[in-house]
């Protein structure tokens, strides 16, 4: 299974970005092969609105089934749910920390958006 | 004649100047408040609103029975207002620019367009002045359609019309300024004022509309705005010094001309200068 983690830089050592739509990078971690690759999302900085929806399209296209991030707004949550992607909020530290917390079941699956749009 | 009062920088006095220009007229005039995200000219004109009309966009609605989930609609939308991630598209109406492209792209005609309210246009009178303003609903982002609906009013073009434009240089400003006869750029003589004036000049030049500058609170700041205008051959049509009476009147919802009536002839001269610019004549500059 592939999980996407919002990140401020590339790779597992990067700090988790608390934003989803406007995170600079998405680290995609494969839980079977235990390997990671990084997708560039910096174009979102030029988007006035709809960044969360666009980001949901990106992680869906990359095959993610779960998203780990800090917070998730209503449009992004709706798009992710439609794509069947589960959302885990409240991550912190490095991407590797977040993956470990996810594996230990510390992160809880969100049932709705936890912040308003453009928080 | 239609005059747009615009500025790059916010807070330079656009509304104060637009209201003064309109109120200084001796013949009937019209004021359109195109700053639909936060219209405030009404605070000084206290108009009676006689008509309120909703502004609606046509946004897509998907018929699940006809939709095959092919995603053609989403590929046609550059604003991510309709996305297909699961079996059928999701619509985000607040992001929709109402171009109708998704409905055209749909091979099974599963999309019909339905009205979606984004704001209102209000019309009325303030004494001898005809008044209209747009008001974007809270949570909506599409200012331009509200501005277009406001400007399609029969009032514009009939006699002397003043448009109070939003600040900045982006789409809502272009929608407010495009097609007017002349633009008055209100600025202040500070580095911020100059920086944003330069951007606004670039916008108005690319629209090909004659324009002049009004330097408000002209006794603060530095000489850089005047130097810039001189170097670019931009007429400075009026300079107004800072005046506490205007600020106090503003805080009570009283127009500047109510507090300082002796400014009225200067605004009438300003209107003449603007008419001169609009007709391509050289202008008398009153500094």
Short mmCIF file of C-alpha atoms in Angstrom, two decimals:
data_model
loop_
_atom_site.label_atom_id
_atom_site.label_comp_id
_atom_site.label_asym_id
_atom_site.label_seq_id
_atom_site.Cartn_x
_atom_site.Cartn_y
_atom_site.Cartn_z
CA UNK A 1 0.00 0.00 0.00
CA UNK A 2 1.18 3.50 -0.81
CA UNK A 3 0.78 6.28 1.75
CA UNK A 4 1.34 9.95 1.00
CA UNK A 5 2.91 12.23 3.61
CA UNK A 6 2.97 16.02 3.22
CA UNK A 7 6.54 17.28 3.53
CA UNK A 8 8.61 20.46 3.53
CA UNK A 9 11.46 18.80 1.58
CA UNK A 10 12.28 15.56 -0.23
CA UNK A 11 12.73 12.14 1.38
CA UNK A 12 11.98 10.40 4.66
CA UNK A 13 14.16 12.78 6.68
CA UNK A 14 12.10 15.82 5.69
CA UNK A 15 9.89 17.65 8.17
CA UNK A 16 6.16 17.00 7.86
CA UNK A 17 4.30 19.95 6.30
CA UNK A 18 1.15 20.60 8.35
CA UNK A 19 -0.68 21.82 5.24
CA UNK A 20 -2.02 19.49 2.59
CA UNK A 21 -3.00 21.55 -0.47
CA UNK A 22 -0.04 23.88 -0.22
CA UNK A 23 2.57 21.40 1.00
CA UNK A 24 5.68 21.72 -1.17
CA UNK A 25 6.25 17.98 -1.49
CA UNK A 26 4.47 14.68 -1.08
CA UNK A 27 6.60 11.74 0.06
CA UNK A 28 5.04 8.48 -1.19
CA UNK A 29 5.96 5.54 1.02
CA UNK A 30 5.36 1.96 -0.06
CA UNK A 31 4.62 -0.13 3.03
CA UNK A 32 5.50 -3.40 1.27
CA UNK A 33 8.85 -2.49 -0.25
CA UNK A 34 9.59 0.09 2.50
CA UNK A 35 10.83 2.54 -0.11
CA UNK A 36 10.00 6.20 -0.59
CA UNK A 37 9.82 8.58 -3.53
CA UNK A 38 8.92 12.28 -3.57
CA UNK A 39 6.50 14.24 -5.76
CA UNK A 40 6.83 17.98 -6.31
CA UNK A 41 3.75 20.04 -5.35
CA UNK A 42 5.39 23.48 -5.37
CA UNK A 43 3.16 24.64 -8.24
CA UNK A 44 0.38 24.91 -5.61
CA UNK A 45 2.00 28.12 -4.37
CA UNK A 46 0.83 29.80 -7.58
CA UNK A 47 -2.77 28.62 -7.16
CA UNK A 48 -5.24 31.15 -5.76
CA UNK A 49 -7.84 28.57 -4.81
CA UNK A 50 -8.52 24.89 -5.35
CA UNK A 51 -5.06 23.84 -4.10
CA UNK A 52 -6.51 21.12 -1.85
CA UNK A 53 -8.54 19.62 -4.68
CA UNK A 54 -5.55 19.71 -6.99
CA UNK A 55 -3.41 18.05 -4.31
CA UNK A 56 -6.05 15.33 -3.89
CA UNK A 57 -5.87 14.71 -7.64
CA UNK A 58 -2.08 14.43 -7.40
CA UNK A 59 -1.94 11.93 -4.53
CA UNK A 60 -4.77 9.93 -6.11
CA UNK A 61 -2.89 9.80 -9.43
CA UNK A 62 0.23 8.64 -7.58
CA UNK A 63 -1.70 5.68 -6.19
CA UNK A 64 -1.86 6.68 -2.52
CA UNK A 65 -4.52 4.96 -0.39
CA UNK A 66 -3.81 6.93 2.79
CA UNK A 67 -2.74 10.52 3.42
CA UNK A 68 -0.79 11.64 6.47
CA UNK A 69 -0.76 15.37 7.12
CA UNK A 70 -1.26 18.03 9.79
CA UNK A 71 -4.67 19.38 8.85
CA UNK A 72 -7.16 18.85 6.06
CA UNK A 73 -9.81 21.33 4.86
CA UNK A 74 -13.33 20.59 3.61
CA UNK A 75 -12.79 20.63 -0.18
CA UNK A 76 -9.66 18.51 0.08
CA UNK A 77 -11.37 16.07 2.44
CA UNK A 78 -14.35 15.71 0.09
CA UNK A 79 -12.07 15.07 -2.90
CA UNK A 80 -9.89 12.60 -0.98
CA UNK A 81 -12.94 10.71 0.29
CA UNK A 82 -14.29 10.49 -3.23
CA UNK A 83 -10.98 8.96 -4.31
CA UNK A 84 -11.20 6.48 -1.44
CA UNK A 85 -8.13 7.92 0.27
CA UNK A 86 -8.15 7.80 4.07
CA UNK A 87 -6.92 10.88 5.92
CA UNK A 88 -4.77 10.83 9.05
CA UNK A 89 -4.30 14.26 10.64
CA UNK A 90 -2.09 15.46 13.45
CA UNK A 91 1.24 14.22 12.16
CA UNK A 92 4.42 15.96 13.37
CA UNK A 93 8.20 15.61 13.25
CA UNK A 94 9.87 14.00 10.25
CA UNK A 95 8.21 11.97 7.51
CA UNK A 96 9.89 8.86 8.98
CA UNK A 97 8.37 9.71 12.41
CA UNK A 98 4.95 10.02 10.79
CA UNK A 99 5.30 6.68 9.01
CA UNK A 100 6.30 5.04 12.32
CA UNK A 101 3.36 6.64 14.15
CA UNK A 102 1.03 5.43 11.41
CA UNK A 103 2.43 1.88 11.57
CA UNK A 104 1.98 1.83 15.38
CA UNK A 105 -1.64 2.96 15.02
CA UNK A 106 -0.99 6.22 16.88
CA UNK A 107 -2.49 8.39 14.11
CA UNK A 108 -6.28 8.27 13.96
CA UNK A 109 -8.29 8.22 10.77
CA UNK A 110 -10.25 11.46 10.31
CA UNK A 111 -13.97 11.30 9.62
CA UNK A 112 -14.26 14.93 8.46
CA UNK A 113 -12.24 18.05 7.70
CA UNK A 114 -10.58 19.42 10.83
CA UNK A 115 -10.03 23.00 9.62
CA UNK A 116 -11.87 25.51 7.41
CA UNK A 117 -10.66 26.22 3.87
CA UNK A 118 -7.62 28.54 3.56
CA UNK A 119 -6.84 28.01 7.29
CA UNK B 1 -18.38 60.05 -19.54
CA UNK B 2 -17.38 57.18 -17.27
CA UNK B 3 -14.43 57.70 -14.92
CA UNK B 4 -12.90 54.78 -13.03
CA UNK B 5 -11.22 55.69 -9.75
CA UNK B 6 -8.58 53.05 -9.11
CA UNK B 7 -5.27 52.58 -7.32
CA UNK B 8 -2.73 49.87 -6.91
CA UNK B 9 -2.41 50.32 -3.17
CA UNK B 10 -5.43 50.01 -0.90
CA UNK B 11 -6.30 52.80 1.51
CA UNK B 12 -5.15 55.67 -0.69
CA UNK B 13 -8.59 57.33 -0.68
CA UNK B 14 -10.32 55.89 -3.77
CA UNK B 15 -13.77 55.92 -2.21
CA UNK B 16 -13.33 59.39 -0.70
CA UNK B 17 -12.26 60.71 -4.10
CA UNK B 18 -14.93 58.83 -6.08
CA UNK B 19 -17.69 60.07 -3.77
CA UNK B 20 -16.33 63.63 -3.92
CA UNK B 21 -16.15 63.56 -7.73
CA UNK B 22 -19.76 62.37 -7.95
CA UNK B 23 -21.11 64.79 -5.32
CA UNK B 24 -19.31 67.83 -6.77
CA UNK B 25 -21.34 67.63 -10.00
CA UNK B 26 -24.01 70.20 -10.67
CA UNK B 27 -25.81 67.93 -13.17
CA UNK B 28 -27.11 64.39 -12.43
CA UNK B 29 -24.40 61.82 -11.84
CA UNK B 30 -24.08 58.11 -11.12
CA UNK B 31 -21.77 56.26 -8.76
CA UNK B 32 -21.11 52.53 -9.16
CA UNK B 33 -19.28 50.86 -6.27
CA UNK B 34 -17.42 48.01 -7.99
CA UNK B 35 -15.45 47.04 -4.87
CA UNK B 36 -17.87 44.15 -4.48
CA UNK B 37 -15.84 42.35 -1.83
CA UNK B 38 -16.25 45.26 0.54
CA UNK B 39 -18.34 48.06 -0.96
CA UNK B 40 -18.13 51.11 1.29
CA UNK B 41 -19.28 54.14 -0.72
CA UNK B 42 -22.76 53.57 0.76
CA UNK B 43 -21.35 54.48 4.18
CA UNK B 44 -20.95 58.07 2.97
CA UNK B 45 -23.86 58.35 0.53
CA UNK B 46 -26.54 56.64 2.66
CA UNK B 47 -28.53 55.61 -0.45
CA UNK B 48 -32.05 54.27 -0.38
CA UNK B 49 -31.90 50.89 -2.15
CA UNK B 50 -34.84 50.50 -4.50
CA UNK B 51 -33.95 47.24 -6.21
CA UNK B 52 -31.88 44.17 -5.28
CA UNK B 53 -31.10 41.54 -7.89
CA UNK B 54 -29.25 38.28 -7.33
CA UNK B 55 -26.19 37.52 -9.45
CA UNK B 56 -26.02 33.89 -10.43
CA UNK B 57 -23.53 31.74 -12.29
CA UNK B 58 -24.43 28.60 -14.21
CA UNK B 59 -22.53 25.73 -12.63
CA UNK B 60 -22.53 22.04 -13.55
CA UNK B 61 -24.82 19.44 -12.02
CA UNK B 62 -24.09 15.81 -12.84
CA UNK B 63 -26.82 13.28 -13.58
CA UNK B 64 -25.41 10.12 -11.97
CA UNK B 65 -27.64 7.93 -14.15
CA UNK B 66 -26.00 9.24 -17.34
CA UNK B 67 -22.42 9.72 -16.07
CA UNK B 68 -19.90 7.02 -17.04
CA UNK B 69 -17.13 8.48 -14.86
CA UNK B 70 -14.87 9.01 -17.89
CA UNK B 71 -13.41 12.24 -16.47
CA UNK B 72 -13.69 14.28 -19.69
CA UNK B 73 -15.41 17.09 -17.73
CA UNK B 74 -12.54 17.28 -15.24
CA UNK B 75 -9.91 17.37 -17.95
CA UNK B 76 -11.77 20.29 -19.55
CA UNK B 77 -11.74 22.31 -16.29
CA UNK B 78 -8.58 24.28 -15.55
CA UNK B 79 -9.99 25.53 -12.23
CA UNK B 80 -10.47 22.09 -10.60
CA UNK B 81 -14.13 22.93 -10.07
CA UNK B 82 -15.19 19.50 -11.29
CA UNK B 83 -12.91 16.56 -10.46
CA UNK B 84 -13.29 12.87 -11.11
CA UNK B 85 -11.40 10.79 -8.56
CA UNK B 86 -13.96 8.09 -7.89
CA UNK B 87 -16.77 6.79 -10.01
CA UNK B 88 -18.48 10.12 -10.65
CA UNK B 89 -17.38 13.76 -10.71
CA UNK B 90 -17.44 16.04 -7.70
CA UNK B 91 -18.48 19.66 -8.30
CA UNK B 92 -17.02 22.56 -6.31
CA UNK B 93 -19.32 25.41 -7.38
CA UNK B 94 -17.38 28.12 -5.54
CA UNK B 95 -14.39 27.45 -7.81
CA UNK B 96 -16.43 27.37 -11.04
CA UNK B 97 -15.91 30.16 -13.60
CA UNK B 98 -19.14 29.13 -15.36
CA UNK B 99 -17.52 28.65 -18.77
CA UNK B 100 -19.72 25.64 -19.59
CA UNK B 101 -16.70 23.69 -20.89
CA UNK B 102 -17.46 20.60 -18.79
CA UNK B 103 -20.97 20.32 -20.23
CA UNK B 104 -19.58 20.60 -23.76
CA UNK B 105 -16.91 17.98 -23.05
CA UNK B 106 -19.31 15.42 -21.59
CA UNK B 107 -19.87 12.65 -24.18
CA UNK B 108 -23.06 11.39 -22.52
CA UNK B 109 -24.71 14.80 -21.84
CA UNK B 110 -24.78 13.98 -18.15
CA UNK B 111 -24.09 17.60 -17.15
CA UNK B 112 -26.69 20.31 -17.03
CA UNK B 113 -26.01 23.84 -15.84
CA UNK B 114 -27.89 25.17 -12.83
CA UNK B 115 -27.94 28.64 -11.23
CA UNK B 116 -25.64 29.27 -8.28
CA UNK B 117 -25.98 32.57 -6.45
CA UNK B 118 -22.74 34.46 -5.75
CA UNK B 119 -23.95 37.94 -4.81
CA UNK B 120 -26.32 40.79 -5.50
CA UNK B 121 -26.52 44.07 -7.38
CA UNK B 122 -28.30 46.82 -5.46
CA UNK B 123 -29.60 50.00 -7.07
CA UNK B 124 -31.03 53.13 -5.58
CA UNK B 125 -30.54 56.83 -5.11
CA UNK B 126 -28.66 59.12 -2.79
CA UNK B 127 -30.29 62.50 -3.25
CA UNK B 128 -29.66 63.62 -6.83
CA UNK B 129 -27.12 60.86 -7.31
CA UNK B 130 -28.00 57.52 -8.91
CA UNK B 131 -26.26 54.79 -6.96
CA UNK B 132 -25.55 51.11 -7.53
CA UNK B 133 -23.24 48.62 -5.87
CA UNK B 134 -22.34 44.98 -6.12
CA UNK B 135 -22.05 42.80 -3.08
CA UNK B 136 -20.32 39.43 -3.23
CA UNK B 137 -21.79 36.84 -0.86
CA UNK B 138 -19.60 35.76 2.06
CA UNK B 139 -17.56 32.69 1.15
CA UNK B 140 -17.71 33.35 -2.60
CA UNK B 141 -14.57 34.13 -4.58
CA UNK B 142 -15.85 35.21 -8.00
CA UNK B 143 -15.96 39.01 -7.90
CA UNK B 144 -15.81 39.53 -11.67
CA UNK B 145 -19.32 38.28 -12.58
CA UNK B 146 -20.83 40.54 -9.89
CA UNK B 147 -18.89 43.52 -11.28
CA UNK B 148 -20.03 42.70 -14.82
CA UNK B 149 -23.65 42.47 -13.69
CA UNK B 150 -23.28 45.80 -11.90
CA UNK B 151 -21.73 47.51 -14.92
CA UNK B 152 -24.34 46.20 -17.32
CA UNK B 153 -26.75 48.56 -15.57
CA UNK B 154 -28.54 51.06 -17.77
CA UNK B 155 -27.17 53.77 -15.51
CA UNK B 156 -23.60 53.60 -16.76
CA UNK B 157 -22.84 55.91 -19.66
CA UNK B 158 -25.87 58.09 -18.99
CA UNK B 159 -24.31 61.38 -17.97
CA UNK B 160 -21.36 61.53 -15.61
CA UNK B 161 -20.58 58.12 -14.09
CA UNK B 162 -17.95 57.43 -11.45
CA UNK B 163 -16.76 53.88 -10.82
CA UNK B 164 -15.18 53.13 -7.45
CA UNK B 165 -12.84 50.26 -8.34
CA UNK B 166 -11.35 47.68 -5.96
CA UNK B 167 -7.67 48.08 -5.02
CA UNK B 168 -4.89 46.15 -6.74
CA UNK B 169 -4.37 45.26 -10.38
CA UNK B 170 -6.02 41.85 -10.67
CA UNK B 171 -9.11 40.60 -12.55
CA UNK B 172 -11.75 42.47 -10.47
CA UNK B 173 -9.92 45.75 -11.09
CA UNK B 174 -9.63 45.06 -14.82
CA UNK B 175 -13.36 44.22 -14.91
CA UNK B 176 -14.09 47.56 -13.19
CA UNK B 177 -11.81 49.68 -15.38
CA UNK B 178 -12.15 48.10 -18.84
CA UNK B 179 -14.30 50.11 -21.24
CA UNK B 180 -14.29 53.32 -19.18
CA UNK B 181 -13.35 56.64 -20.83
CA UNK B 182 -10.64 57.66 -18.39
CA UNK B 183 -8.99 56.34 -15.22
CA UNK B 184 -7.99 58.36 -12.17
CA UNK B 185 -5.23 56.58 -10.24
CA UNK B 186 -5.23 57.67 -6.60
CA UNK B 187 -1.92 57.27 -4.83
CA UNK B 188 0.03 58.58 -1.86
CA UNK B 189 3.61 59.88 -1.99
CA UNK B 190 5.23 56.97 -0.18
CA UNK B 191 7.38 54.03 -1.35
CA UNK B 192 4.34 51.74 -1.02
CA UNK B 193 2.19 54.16 -2.99
CA UNK B 194 4.79 54.40 -5.74
CA UNK B 195 5.38 50.65 -5.96
CA UNK B 196 1.68 49.94 -6.47
CA UNK B 197 1.14 52.99 -8.70
CA UNK B 198 3.73 51.62 -11.13
CA UNK B 199 1.80 48.32 -11.28
CA UNK B 200 -1.51 50.14 -11.79
CA UNK B 201 -0.02 52.31 -14.56
CA UNK B 202 1.13 49.13 -16.32
CA UNK B 203 -2.39 47.71 -16.10
CA UNK B 204 -4.14 50.84 -17.39
CA UNK B 205 -1.63 51.26 -20.21
CA UNK B 206 -2.18 47.69 -21.36
CA UNK B 207 -5.93 48.41 -21.40
CA UNK B 208 -5.24 51.46 -23.55
CA UNK B 209 -7.29 53.89 -21.44
CA UNK B 210 -6.16 57.49 -20.86
CA UNK B 211 -5.31 58.16 -17.22
CA UNK B 212 -4.07 60.71 -14.73
CA UNK B 213 -2.87 60.62 -11.14
CA UNK B 214 -4.24 62.16 -7.96
CA UNK B 215 -1.75 62.41 -5.11
CA UNK B 216 -3.64 62.18 -1.84
CA UNK B 217 -2.13 63.28 1.47
CA UNK B 218 0.43 65.01 -0.70
CA UNK B 219 2.24 66.62 2.25
CA UNK B 220 3.51 63.29 3.64
CA UNK B 221 6.22 60.97 2.31
CA UNK B 222 8.72 61.88 -0.37
CA UNK B 223 9.04 63.20 -3.94
CA UNK B 224 9.41 59.82 -5.67
CA UNK B 225 5.81 59.63 -6.96
CA UNK B 226 6.06 63.14 -8.50
CA UNK B 227 9.44 62.30 -10.02
CA UNK B 228 8.05 59.07 -11.47
CA UNK B 229 5.01 60.83 -13.00
CA UNK B 230 7.23 63.60 -14.44
CA UNK B 231 9.61 61.04 -15.93
CA UNK B 232 6.76 59.04 -17.47
CA UNK B 233 4.84 62.06 -18.72
CA UNK B 234 1.84 61.16 -16.53
CA UNK B 235 -0.34 64.14 -15.63
CA UNK B 236 -0.80 64.76 -11.90
CA UNK B 237 -4.32 66.16 -11.97
CA UNK B 238 -4.77 67.04 -8.31
CA UNK B 239 -2.86 67.02 -5.04
CA UNK B 240 -4.75 67.01 -1.76
CA UNK B 241 -2.99 67.67 1.54
CA UNK B 242 -3.83 65.66 4.63
CA UNK B 243 -6.79 67.25 6.39
CA UNK B 244 -7.99 66.11 9.80
CA UNK B 245 -11.50 67.45 9.06
CA UNK B 246 -11.84 64.90 6.24
CA UNK B 247 -10.69 62.05 8.48
CA UNK B 248 -13.12 63.04 11.24
CA UNK B 249 -16.00 63.30 8.78
CA UNK B 250 -15.01 59.90 7.34
CA UNK B 251 -15.21 58.33 10.79
CA UNK B 252 -18.80 59.60 11.08
CA UNK B 253 -19.87 58.52 7.57
CA UNK B 254 -19.87 62.09 6.24
CA UNK B 255 -18.42 62.71 2.74
CA UNK B 256 -15.28 64.86 2.45
CA UNK B 257 -17.24 67.60 0.68
CA UNK B 258 -19.61 67.70 3.65
CA UNK B 259 -16.69 68.59 5.92
CA UNK B 260 -14.70 70.75 3.48
CA UNK B 261 -17.18 72.22 0.96
CA UNK B 262 -14.53 74.51 -0.51
CA UNK B 263 -13.00 71.42 -2.17
CA UNK B 264 -15.98 71.13 -4.54
CA UNK B 265 -14.66 73.54 -7.21
CA UNK B 266 -11.35 71.65 -7.24
CA UNK B 267 -13.21 68.40 -7.91
CA UNK B 268 -15.20 70.08 -10.70
CA UNK B 269 -11.91 71.19 -12.25
CA UNK B 270 -10.61 67.64 -11.80
CA UNK B 271 -13.64 66.34 -13.72
CA UNK B 272 -12.85 68.82 -16.51
CA UNK B 273 -9.25 67.61 -16.64
CA UNK B 274 -10.46 64.01 -16.81
CA UNK B 275 -12.87 64.92 -19.63
CA UNK B 276 -9.93 66.51 -21.44
CA UNK B 277 -7.86 63.34 -21.07
CA UNK B 278 -10.80 61.21 -22.22
CA UNK B 279 -11.19 63.29 -25.37
CA UNK B 280 -7.47 63.35 -26.05
CA UNK B 281 -7.10 67.07 -25.41
CA UNK B 282 -4.26 68.45 -23.35
CA UNK B 283 -5.27 69.10 -19.76
CA UNK B 284 -5.10 71.98 -17.35
CA UNK B 285 -3.29 70.57 -14.33
CA UNK B 286 -4.23 72.00 -10.97
CA UNK B 287 -1.57 71.03 -8.52
#
